[in-house]
CSV table of C-alpha atoms in Angstrom, one decimal:
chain,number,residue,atom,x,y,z
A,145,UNK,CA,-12.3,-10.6,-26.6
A,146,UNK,CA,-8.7,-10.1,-24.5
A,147,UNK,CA,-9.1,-7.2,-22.0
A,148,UNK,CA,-6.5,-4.6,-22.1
A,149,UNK,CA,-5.6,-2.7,-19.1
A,150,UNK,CA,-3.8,0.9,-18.9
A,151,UNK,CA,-1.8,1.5,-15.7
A,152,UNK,CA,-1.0,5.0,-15.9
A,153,UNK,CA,1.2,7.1,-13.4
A,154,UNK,CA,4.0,9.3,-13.3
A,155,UNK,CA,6.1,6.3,-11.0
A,156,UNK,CA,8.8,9.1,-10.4
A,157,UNK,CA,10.1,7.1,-8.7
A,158,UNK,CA,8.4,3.7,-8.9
A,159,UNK,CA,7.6,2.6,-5.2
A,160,UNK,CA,6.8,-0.9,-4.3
A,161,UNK,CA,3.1,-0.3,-3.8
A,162,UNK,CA,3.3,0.6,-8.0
A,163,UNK,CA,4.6,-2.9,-8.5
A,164,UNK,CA,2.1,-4.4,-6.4
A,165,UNK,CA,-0.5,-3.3,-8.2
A,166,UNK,CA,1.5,-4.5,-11.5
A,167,UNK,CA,2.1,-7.5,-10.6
A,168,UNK,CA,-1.8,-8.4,-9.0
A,169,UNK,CA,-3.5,-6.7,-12.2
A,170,UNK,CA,-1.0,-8.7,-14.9
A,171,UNK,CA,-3.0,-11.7,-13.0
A,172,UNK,CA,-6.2,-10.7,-14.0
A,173,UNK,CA,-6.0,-9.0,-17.3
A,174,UNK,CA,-5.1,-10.2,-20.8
A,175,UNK,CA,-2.6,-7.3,-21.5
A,176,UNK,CA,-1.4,-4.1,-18.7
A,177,UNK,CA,0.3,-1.4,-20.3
A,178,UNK,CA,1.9,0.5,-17.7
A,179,UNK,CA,2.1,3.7,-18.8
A,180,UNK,CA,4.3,6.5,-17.6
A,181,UNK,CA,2.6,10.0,-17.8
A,182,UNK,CA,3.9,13.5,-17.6
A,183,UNK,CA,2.3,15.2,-15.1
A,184,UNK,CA,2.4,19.1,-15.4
A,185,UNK,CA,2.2,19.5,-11.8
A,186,UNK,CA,4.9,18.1,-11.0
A,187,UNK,CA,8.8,18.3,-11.9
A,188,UNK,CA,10.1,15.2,-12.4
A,189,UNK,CA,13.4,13.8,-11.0
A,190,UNK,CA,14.0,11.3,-13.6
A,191,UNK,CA,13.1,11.2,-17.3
A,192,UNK,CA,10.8,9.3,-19.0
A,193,UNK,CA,13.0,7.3,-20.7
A,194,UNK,CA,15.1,6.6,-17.1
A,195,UNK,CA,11.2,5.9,-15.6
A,196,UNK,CA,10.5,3.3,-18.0
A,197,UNK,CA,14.3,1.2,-17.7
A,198,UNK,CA,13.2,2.0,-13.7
A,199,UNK,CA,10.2,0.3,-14.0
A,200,UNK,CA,11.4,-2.6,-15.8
A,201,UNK,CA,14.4,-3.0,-13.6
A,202,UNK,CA,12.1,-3.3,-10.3
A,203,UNK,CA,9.6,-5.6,-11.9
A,204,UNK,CA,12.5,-7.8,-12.7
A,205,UNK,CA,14.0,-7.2,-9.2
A,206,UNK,CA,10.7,-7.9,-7.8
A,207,UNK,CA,9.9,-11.2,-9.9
A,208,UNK,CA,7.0,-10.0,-12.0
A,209,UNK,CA,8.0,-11.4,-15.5
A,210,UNK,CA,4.8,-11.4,-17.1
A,211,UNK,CA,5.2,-11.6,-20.8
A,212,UNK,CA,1.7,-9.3,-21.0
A,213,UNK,CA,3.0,-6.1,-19.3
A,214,UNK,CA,4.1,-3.6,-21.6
A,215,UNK,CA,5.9,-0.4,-19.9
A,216,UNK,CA,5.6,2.3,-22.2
A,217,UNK,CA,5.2,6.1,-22.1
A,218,UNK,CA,2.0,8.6,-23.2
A,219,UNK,CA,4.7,11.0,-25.4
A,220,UNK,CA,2.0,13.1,-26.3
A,221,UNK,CA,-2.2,13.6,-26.3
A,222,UNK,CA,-4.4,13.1,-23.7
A,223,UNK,CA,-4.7,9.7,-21.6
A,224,UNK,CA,-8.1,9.2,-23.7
A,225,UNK,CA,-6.9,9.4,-26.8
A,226,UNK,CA,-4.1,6.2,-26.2
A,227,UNK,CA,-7.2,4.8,-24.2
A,228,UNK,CA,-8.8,5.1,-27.5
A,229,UNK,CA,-6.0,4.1,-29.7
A,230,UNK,CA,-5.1,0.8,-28.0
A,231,UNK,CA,-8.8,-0.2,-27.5
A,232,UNK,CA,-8.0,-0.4,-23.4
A,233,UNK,CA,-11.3,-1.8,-21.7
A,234,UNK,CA,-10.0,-0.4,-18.0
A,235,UNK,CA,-7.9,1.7,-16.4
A,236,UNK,CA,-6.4,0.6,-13.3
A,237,UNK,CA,-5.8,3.4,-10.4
A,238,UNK,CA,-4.4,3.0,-7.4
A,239,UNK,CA,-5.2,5.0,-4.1
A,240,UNK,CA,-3.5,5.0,-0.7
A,241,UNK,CA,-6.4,7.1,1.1
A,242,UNK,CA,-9.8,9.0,0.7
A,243,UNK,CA,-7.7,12.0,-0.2
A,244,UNK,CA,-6.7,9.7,-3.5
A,245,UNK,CA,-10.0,8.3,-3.6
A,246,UNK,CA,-11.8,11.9,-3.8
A,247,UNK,CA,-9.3,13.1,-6.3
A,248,UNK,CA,-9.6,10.3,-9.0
A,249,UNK,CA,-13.7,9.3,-8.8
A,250,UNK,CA,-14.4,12.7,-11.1
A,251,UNK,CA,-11.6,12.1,-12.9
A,252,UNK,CA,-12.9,8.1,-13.4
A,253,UNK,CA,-16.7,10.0,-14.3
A,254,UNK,CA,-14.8,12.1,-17.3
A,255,UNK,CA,-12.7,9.4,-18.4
A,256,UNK,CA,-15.7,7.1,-19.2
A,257,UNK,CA,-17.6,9.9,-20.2
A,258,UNK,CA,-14.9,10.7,-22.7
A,259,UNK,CA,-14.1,7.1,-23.6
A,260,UNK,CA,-16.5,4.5,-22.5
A,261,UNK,CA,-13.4,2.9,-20.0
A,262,UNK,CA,-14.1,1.6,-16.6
A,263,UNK,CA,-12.0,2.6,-14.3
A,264,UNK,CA,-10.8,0.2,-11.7
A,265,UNK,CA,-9.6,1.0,-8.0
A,266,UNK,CA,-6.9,-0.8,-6.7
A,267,UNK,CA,-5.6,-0.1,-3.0
């Protein structure tokens, strides 16, 4: 069975870290949606719509041309329920620090909890 990945984030703006970890999970996954987020704690600078051409832009700038990453957006639900509708086996966080770390391991309980998904940690 193909193992389908969902990179979520806000990637306002995308940073180069972000297409690290795209580029190292493409390698080791069937499919990686990236998937950009809204995040109600935060006021974005760009738009969704601007977020995703963004992200396309610097995977091309960067040379990560995988044909099985698909940059998309979550317009609506919870993270769950696209986990759900796309049959996603893991989720793919990244994390810069324990701060990062202690912030997303709950989150990674709830999620599999919710979903069944394993949540991976990438740093």
């Amino acid at each position: 069975m193909p193992t389908l990945a969902v990179y979520p984030g806000s990637f306002d703006p995308i940073t180069l870290g972000h297409v690290d970890i795209i580029e190292r999970c493409s390698k080791i996954v069937d499919e990686l949606h990236v998937l950009v987020v809204h995040n109600p704690e935060k006021s974005p600078r760009f738009s969704s719509a601007k977020r995703i051409e963004l992200i396309q832009e610097s995977l091309k700038e960067a040379g990560v041309t995988s044909a099985n990453i698909k940059v998309t957006e979550l317009s609506s639900g919870l993270l769950v329920d696209y986990i759900r509708k796309v049959a996603a086996k893991l989720l793919i966080k990244g994390f810069r620090n324990n701060v990062d770390l202690d912030y997303e391991l709950p989150m990674a309980k709830v999620n599999r909890d919710l979903s069944g998904i394993e949540t991976i940690f990438i740093s």
